[in-house]
PDB file of C-alpha atoms in Angstrom:
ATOM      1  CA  UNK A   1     -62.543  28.919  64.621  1.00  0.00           C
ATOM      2  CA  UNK A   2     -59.881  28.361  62.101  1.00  0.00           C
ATOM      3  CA  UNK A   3     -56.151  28.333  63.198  1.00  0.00           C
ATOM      4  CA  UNK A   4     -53.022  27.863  62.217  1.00  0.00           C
ATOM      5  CA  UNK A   5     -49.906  27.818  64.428  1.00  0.00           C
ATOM      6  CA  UNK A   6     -46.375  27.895  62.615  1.00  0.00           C
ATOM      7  CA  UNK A   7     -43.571  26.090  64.969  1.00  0.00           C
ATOM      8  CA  UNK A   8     -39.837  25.033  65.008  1.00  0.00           C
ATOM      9  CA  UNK A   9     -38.064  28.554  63.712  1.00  0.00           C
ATOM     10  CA  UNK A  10     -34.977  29.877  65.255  1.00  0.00           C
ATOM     11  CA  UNK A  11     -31.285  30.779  64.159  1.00  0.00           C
ATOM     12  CA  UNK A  12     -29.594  28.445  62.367  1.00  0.00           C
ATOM     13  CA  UNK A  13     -26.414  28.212  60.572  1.00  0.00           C
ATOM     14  CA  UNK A  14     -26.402  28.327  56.403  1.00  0.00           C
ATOM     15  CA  UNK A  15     -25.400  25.136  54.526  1.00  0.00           C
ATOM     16  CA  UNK A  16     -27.597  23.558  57.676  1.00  0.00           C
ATOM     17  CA  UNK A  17     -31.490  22.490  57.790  1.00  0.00           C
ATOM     18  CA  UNK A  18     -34.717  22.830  59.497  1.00  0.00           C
ATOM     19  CA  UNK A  19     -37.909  21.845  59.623  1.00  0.00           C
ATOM     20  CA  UNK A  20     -41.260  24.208  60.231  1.00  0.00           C
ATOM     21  CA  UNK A  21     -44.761  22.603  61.568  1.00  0.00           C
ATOM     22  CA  UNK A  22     -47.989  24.094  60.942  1.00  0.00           C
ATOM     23  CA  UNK A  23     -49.983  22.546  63.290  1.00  0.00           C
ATOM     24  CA  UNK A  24     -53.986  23.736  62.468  1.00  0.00           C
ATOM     25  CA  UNK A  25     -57.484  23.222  63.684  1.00  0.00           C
ATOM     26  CA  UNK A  26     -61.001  24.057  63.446  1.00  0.00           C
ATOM     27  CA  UNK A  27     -61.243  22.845  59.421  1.00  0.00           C
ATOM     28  CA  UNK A  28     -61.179  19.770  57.374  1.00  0.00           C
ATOM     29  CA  UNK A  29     -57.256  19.450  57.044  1.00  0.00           C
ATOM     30  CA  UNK A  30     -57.172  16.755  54.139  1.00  0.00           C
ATOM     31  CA  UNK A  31     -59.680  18.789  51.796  1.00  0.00           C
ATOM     32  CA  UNK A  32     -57.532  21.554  51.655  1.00  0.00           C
ATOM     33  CA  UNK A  33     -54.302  22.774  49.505  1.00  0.00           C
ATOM     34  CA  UNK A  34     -51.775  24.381  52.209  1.00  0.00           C
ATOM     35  CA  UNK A  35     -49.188  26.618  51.284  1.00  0.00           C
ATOM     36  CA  UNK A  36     -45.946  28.211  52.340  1.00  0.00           C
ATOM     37  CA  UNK A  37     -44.943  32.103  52.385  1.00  0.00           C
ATOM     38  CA  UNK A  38     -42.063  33.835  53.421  1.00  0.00           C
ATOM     39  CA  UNK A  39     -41.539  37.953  54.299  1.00  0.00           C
ATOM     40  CA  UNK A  40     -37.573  38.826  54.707  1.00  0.00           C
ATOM     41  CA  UNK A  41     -36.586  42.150  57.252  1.00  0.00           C
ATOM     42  CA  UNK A  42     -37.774  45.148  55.138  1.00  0.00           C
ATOM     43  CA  UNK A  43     -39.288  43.500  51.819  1.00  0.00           C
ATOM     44  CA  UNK A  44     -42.374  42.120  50.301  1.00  0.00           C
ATOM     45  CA  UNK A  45     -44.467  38.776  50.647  1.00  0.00           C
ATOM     46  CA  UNK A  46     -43.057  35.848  48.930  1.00  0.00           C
ATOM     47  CA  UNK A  47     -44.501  32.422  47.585  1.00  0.00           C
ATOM     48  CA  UNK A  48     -42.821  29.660  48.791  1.00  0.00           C
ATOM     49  CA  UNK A  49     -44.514  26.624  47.852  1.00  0.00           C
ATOM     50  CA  UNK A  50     -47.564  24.545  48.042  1.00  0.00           C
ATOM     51  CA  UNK A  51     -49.206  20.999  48.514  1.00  0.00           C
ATOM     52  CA  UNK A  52     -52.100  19.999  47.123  1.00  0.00           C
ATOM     53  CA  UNK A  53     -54.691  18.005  49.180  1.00  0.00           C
ATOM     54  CA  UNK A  54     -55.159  13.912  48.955  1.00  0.00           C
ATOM     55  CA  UNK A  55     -57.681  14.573  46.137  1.00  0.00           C
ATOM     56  CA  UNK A  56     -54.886  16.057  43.967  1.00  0.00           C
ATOM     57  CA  UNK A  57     -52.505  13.904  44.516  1.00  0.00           C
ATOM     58  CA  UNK A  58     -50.862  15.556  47.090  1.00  0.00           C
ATOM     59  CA  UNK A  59     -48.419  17.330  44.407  1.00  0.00           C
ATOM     60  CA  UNK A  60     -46.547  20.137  45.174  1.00  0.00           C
ATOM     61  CA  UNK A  61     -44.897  23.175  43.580  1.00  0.00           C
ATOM     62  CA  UNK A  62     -42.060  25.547  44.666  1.00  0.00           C
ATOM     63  CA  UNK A  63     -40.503  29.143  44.266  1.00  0.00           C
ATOM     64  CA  UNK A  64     -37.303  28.917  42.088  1.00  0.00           C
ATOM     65  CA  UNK A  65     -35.337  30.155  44.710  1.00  0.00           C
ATOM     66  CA  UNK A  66     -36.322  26.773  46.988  1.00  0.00           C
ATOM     67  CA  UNK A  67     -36.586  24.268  44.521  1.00  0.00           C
ATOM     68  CA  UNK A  68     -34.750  21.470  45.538  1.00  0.00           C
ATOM     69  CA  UNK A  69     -33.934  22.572  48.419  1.00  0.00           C
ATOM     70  CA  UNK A  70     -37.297  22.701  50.700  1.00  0.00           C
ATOM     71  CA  UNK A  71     -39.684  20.266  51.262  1.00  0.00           C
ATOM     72  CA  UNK A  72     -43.168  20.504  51.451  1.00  0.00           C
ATOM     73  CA  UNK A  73     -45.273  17.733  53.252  1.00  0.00           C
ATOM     74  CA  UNK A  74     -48.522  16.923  55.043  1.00  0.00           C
ATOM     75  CA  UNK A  75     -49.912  14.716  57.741  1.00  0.00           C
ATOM     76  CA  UNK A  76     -54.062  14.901  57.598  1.00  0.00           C
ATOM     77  CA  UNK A  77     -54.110  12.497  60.673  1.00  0.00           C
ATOM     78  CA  UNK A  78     -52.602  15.104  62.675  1.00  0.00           C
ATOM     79  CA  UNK A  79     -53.622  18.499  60.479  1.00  0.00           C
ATOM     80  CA  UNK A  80     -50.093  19.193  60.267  1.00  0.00           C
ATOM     81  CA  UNK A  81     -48.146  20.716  57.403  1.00  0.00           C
ATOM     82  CA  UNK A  82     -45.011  21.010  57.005  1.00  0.00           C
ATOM     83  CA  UNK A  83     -42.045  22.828  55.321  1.00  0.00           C
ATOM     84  CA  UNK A  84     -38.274  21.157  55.445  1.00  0.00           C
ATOM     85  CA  UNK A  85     -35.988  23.427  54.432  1.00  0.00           C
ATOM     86  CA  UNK A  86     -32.232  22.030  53.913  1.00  0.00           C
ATOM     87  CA  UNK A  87     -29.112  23.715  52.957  1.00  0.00           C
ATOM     88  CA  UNK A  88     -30.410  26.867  54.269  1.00  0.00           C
ATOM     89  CA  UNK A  89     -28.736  30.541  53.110  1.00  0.00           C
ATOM     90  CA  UNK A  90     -28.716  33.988  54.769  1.00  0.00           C
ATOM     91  CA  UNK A  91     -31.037  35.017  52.368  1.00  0.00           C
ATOM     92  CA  UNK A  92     -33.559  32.518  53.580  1.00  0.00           C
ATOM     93  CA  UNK A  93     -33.942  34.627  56.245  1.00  0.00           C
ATOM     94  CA  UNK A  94     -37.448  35.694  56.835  1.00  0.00           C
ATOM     95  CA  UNK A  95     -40.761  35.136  58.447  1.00  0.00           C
ATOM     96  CA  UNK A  96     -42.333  32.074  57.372  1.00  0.00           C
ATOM     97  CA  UNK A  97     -46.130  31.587  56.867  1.00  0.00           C
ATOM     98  CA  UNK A  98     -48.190  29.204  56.553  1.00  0.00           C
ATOM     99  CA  UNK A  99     -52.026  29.274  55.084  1.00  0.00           C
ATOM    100  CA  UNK A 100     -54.954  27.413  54.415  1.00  0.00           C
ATOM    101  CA  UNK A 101     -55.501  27.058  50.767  1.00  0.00           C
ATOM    102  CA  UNK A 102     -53.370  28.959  48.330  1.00  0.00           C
ATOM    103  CA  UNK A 103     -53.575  31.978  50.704  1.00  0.00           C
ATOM    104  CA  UNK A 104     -56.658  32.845  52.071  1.00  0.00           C
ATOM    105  CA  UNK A 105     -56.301  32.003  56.075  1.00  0.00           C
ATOM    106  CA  UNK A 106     -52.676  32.489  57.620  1.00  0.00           C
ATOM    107  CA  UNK A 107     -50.930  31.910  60.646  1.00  0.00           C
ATOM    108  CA  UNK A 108     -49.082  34.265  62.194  1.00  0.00           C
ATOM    109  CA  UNK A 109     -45.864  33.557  61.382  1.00  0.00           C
ATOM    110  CA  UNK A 110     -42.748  32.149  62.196  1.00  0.00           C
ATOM    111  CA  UNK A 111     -38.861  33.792  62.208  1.00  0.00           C
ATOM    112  CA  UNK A 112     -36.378  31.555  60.596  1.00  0.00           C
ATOM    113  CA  UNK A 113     -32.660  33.536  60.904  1.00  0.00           C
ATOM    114  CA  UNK A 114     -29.803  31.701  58.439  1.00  0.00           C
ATOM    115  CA  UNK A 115     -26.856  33.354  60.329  1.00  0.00           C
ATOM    116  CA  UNK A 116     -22.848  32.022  61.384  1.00  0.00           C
TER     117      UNK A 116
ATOM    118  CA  UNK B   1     -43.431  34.641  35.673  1.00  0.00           C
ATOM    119  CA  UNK B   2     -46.263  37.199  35.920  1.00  0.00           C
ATOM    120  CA  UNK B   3     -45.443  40.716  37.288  1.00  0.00           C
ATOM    121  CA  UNK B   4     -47.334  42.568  39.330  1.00  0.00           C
ATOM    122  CA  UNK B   5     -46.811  46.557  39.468  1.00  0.00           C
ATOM    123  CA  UNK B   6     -48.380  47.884  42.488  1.00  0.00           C
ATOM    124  CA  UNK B   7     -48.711  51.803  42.640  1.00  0.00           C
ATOM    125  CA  UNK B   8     -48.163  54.101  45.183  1.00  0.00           C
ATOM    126  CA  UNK B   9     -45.776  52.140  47.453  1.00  0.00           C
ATOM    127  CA  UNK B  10     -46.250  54.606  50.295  1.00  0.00           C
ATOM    128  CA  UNK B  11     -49.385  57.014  50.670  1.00  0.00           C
ATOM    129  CA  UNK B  12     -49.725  59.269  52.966  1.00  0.00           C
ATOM    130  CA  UNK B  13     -53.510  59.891  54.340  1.00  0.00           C
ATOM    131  CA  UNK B  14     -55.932  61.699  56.737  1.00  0.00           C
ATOM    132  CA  UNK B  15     -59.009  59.959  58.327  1.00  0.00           C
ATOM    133  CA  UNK B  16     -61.801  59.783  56.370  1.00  0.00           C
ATOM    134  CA  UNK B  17     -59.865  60.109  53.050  1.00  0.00           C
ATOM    135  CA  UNK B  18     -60.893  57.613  50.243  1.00  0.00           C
ATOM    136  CA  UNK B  19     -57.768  55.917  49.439  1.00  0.00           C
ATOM    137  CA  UNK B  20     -56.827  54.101  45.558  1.00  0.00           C
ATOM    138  CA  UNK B  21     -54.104  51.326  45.030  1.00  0.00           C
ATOM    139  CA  UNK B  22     -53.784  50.236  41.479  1.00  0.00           C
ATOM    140  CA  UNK B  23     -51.980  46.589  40.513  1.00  0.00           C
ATOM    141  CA  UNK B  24     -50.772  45.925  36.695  1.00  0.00           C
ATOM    142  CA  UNK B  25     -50.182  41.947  35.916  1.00  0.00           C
ATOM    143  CA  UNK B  26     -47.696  41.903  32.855  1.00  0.00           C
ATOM    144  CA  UNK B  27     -49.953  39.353  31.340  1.00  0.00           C
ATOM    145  CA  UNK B  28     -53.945  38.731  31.551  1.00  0.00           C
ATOM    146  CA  UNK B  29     -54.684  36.867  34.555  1.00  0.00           C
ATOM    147  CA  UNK B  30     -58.558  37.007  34.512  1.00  0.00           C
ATOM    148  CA  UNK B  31     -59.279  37.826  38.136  1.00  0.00           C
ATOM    149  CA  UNK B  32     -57.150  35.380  39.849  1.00  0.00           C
ATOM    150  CA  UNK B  33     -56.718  38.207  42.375  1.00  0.00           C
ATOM    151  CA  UNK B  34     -56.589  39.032  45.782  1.00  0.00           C
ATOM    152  CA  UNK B  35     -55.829  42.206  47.859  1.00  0.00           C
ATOM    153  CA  UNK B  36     -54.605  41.654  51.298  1.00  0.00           C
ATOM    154  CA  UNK B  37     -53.788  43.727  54.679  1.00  0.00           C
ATOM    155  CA  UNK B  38     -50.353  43.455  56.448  1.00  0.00           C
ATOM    156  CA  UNK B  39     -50.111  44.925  59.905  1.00  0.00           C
ATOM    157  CA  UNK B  40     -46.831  44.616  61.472  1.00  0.00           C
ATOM    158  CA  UNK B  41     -46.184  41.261  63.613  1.00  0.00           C
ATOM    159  CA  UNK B  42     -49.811  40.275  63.031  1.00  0.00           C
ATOM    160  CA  UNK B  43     -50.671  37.364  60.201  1.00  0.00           C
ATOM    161  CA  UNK B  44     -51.529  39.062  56.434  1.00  0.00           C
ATOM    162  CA  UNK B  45     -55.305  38.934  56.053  1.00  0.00           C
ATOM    163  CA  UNK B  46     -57.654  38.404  52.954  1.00  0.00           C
ATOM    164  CA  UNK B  47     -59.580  41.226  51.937  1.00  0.00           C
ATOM    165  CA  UNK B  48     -60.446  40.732  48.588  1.00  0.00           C
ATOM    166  CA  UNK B  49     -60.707  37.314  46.413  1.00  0.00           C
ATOM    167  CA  UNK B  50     -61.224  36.875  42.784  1.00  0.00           C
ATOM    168  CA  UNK B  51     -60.415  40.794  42.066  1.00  0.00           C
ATOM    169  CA  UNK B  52     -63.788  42.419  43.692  1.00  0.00           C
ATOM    170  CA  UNK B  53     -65.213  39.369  46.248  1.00  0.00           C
ATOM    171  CA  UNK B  54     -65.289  40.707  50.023  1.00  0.00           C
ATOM    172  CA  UNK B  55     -64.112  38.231  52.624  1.00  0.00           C
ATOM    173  CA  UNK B  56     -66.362  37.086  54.683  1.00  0.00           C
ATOM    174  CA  UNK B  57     -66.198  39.501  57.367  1.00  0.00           C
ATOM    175  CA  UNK B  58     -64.580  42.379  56.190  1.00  0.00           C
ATOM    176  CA  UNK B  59     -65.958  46.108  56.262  1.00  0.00           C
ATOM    177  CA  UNK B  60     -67.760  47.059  53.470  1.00  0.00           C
ATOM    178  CA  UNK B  61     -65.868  50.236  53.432  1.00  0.00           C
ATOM    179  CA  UNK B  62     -62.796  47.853  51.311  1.00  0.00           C
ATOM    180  CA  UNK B  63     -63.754  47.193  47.600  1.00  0.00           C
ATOM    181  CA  UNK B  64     -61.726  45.791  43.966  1.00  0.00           C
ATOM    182  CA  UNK B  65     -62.099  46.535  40.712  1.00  0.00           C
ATOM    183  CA  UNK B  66     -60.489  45.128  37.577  1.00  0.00           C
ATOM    184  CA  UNK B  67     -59.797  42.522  35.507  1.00  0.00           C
ATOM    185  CA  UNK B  68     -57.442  41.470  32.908  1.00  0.00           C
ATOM    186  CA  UNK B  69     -54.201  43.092  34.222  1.00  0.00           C
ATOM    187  CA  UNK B  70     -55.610  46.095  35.580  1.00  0.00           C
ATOM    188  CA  UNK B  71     -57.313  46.394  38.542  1.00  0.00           C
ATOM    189  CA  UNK B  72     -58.405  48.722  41.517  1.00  0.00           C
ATOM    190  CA  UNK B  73     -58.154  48.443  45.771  1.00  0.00           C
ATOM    191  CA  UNK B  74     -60.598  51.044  47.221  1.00  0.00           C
ATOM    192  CA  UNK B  75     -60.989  51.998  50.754  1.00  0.00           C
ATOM    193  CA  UNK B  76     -64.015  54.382  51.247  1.00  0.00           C
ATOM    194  CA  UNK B  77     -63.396  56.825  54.180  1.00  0.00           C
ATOM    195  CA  UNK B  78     -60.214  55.482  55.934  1.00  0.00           C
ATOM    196  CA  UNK B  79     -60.218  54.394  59.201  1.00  0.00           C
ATOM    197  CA  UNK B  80     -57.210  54.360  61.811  1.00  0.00           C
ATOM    198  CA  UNK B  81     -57.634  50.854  62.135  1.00  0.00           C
ATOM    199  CA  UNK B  82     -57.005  50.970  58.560  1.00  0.00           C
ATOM    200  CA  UNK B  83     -53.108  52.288  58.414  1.00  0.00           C
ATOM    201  CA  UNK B  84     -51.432  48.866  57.133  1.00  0.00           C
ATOM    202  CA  UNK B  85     -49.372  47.805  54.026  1.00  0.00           C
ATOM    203  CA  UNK B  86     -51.583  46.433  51.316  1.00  0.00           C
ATOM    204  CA  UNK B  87     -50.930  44.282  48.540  1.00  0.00           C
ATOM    205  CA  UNK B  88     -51.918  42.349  45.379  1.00  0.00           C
ATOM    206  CA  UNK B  89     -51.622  38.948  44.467  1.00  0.00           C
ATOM    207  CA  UNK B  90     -52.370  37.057  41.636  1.00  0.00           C
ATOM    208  CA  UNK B  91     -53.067  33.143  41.353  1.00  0.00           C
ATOM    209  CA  UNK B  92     -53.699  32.927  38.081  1.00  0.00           C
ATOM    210  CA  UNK B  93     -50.224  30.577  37.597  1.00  0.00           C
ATOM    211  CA  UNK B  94     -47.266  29.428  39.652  1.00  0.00           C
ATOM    212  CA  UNK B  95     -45.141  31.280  40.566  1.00  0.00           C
ATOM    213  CA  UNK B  96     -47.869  32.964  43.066  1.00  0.00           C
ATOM    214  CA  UNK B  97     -46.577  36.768  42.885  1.00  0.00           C
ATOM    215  CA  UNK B  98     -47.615  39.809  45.021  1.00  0.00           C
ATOM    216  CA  UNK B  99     -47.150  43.452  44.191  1.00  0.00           C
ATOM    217  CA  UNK B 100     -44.565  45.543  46.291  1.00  0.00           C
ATOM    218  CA  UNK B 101     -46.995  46.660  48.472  1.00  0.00           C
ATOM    219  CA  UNK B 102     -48.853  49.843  49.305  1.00  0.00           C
ATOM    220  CA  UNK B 103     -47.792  51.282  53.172  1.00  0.00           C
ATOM    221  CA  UNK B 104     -50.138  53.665  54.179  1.00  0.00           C
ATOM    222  CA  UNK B 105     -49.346  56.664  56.460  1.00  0.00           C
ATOM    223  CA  UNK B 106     -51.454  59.017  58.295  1.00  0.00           C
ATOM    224  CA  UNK B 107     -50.682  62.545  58.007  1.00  0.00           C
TER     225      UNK B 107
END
């Protein structure tokens, strides 16, 4: 069975940084793109970002609103990905997914609250 | 970016009711598609891929429609395990974008 576990939300104060883990199983990690997602209280899904898999250079692409200032990585030895997000705002505030691919498996999320 | 108008944003439904949710892309995107399922607290889930592929899985009951930058979510005689927020998502370029959703009620 495919899964995908998000880890490492909580509060945390803006201007500081965090990192998520999306620890998964049941699938061949490396042959697969992973990607990032983000829902804040009462609005829509949102892209956040991507990596591509070994195969594709491991490249990665990001939502304007993150660029530069999240992180995207990948361990296939442990089929981990994971998103670093520095210099965090309120309006980062939101549940954070991960998925499998560029969206076809998800976890179940993860809340990430940017609040002083 | 590519825009994605999703229509209604709320619906309100009975049981057995067949239910439409349309999704405009501002530009063609082919049928980089999908349509997806949102319960509350649970993990979105794929219903659709490629505008009118079922997911492994999923009730025949759940069908799409379209391509270009018009397309079609169907769900044939509604189910209570059905009542969700729905939406569209297209992957035809970065940015990925969704549509606003669809939140069905039941009447």
């Amino acid at each position: 069975e495919v899964q995908l576990v998000e880890s490492g939300g909580g509060v945390v104060q803006p201007g500081r940084s965090l990192r998520l883990s999306c620890t998964t199983s049941g699938f061949t990690f490396g042959d697969f793109v992973m990607s990032w997602f983000r829902q804040a209280p009462g609005k829509g899904l949102e892209w956040v970002g991507f990596i591509r898999n070994k195969a594709k250079g491991e490249t990665t692409d990001y939502a304007a609103p993150v660029k530069g200032r999240f992180t995207i990585s990948r361990d296939d030895s442990k089929s981990i990905a994971y998103l670093e997000m520095n210099n965090l705002k309120t309006e980062d505030t939101a549940v954070y997914y991960c998925t499998r691919g560029y969206s076809s498996i998800w976890g179940q999320g993860i809340l990430v609250a940017v609040s002083s | 970016d590519i825009q994605m108008t999703q229509s209604p944003s709320s619906l309100s439904t009975s049981v057995g009711d067949r239910v439409t949710i349309t999704c405009q892309a501002s530009q063609d995107i082919s049928s980089y598609l999908n349509w997806f399922q949102h319960k509350p607290g649970k993990a979105p889930k794929l219903l659709i891929y490629d505008a009118t592929s079922l997911e492994t899985g999923v009730p025949s009951r759940f069908s799409g429609s379209g391509s270009g930058t018009e397309f079609t979510f169907t769900i044939n005689s509604l189910q209570p395990e059905d009542i969700a927020t729905y939406y569209c998502q297209q992957y035809a370029n970065v940015p990925l974008t969704f549509g606003g959703g669809t939140k069905l009620e039941i009447k």
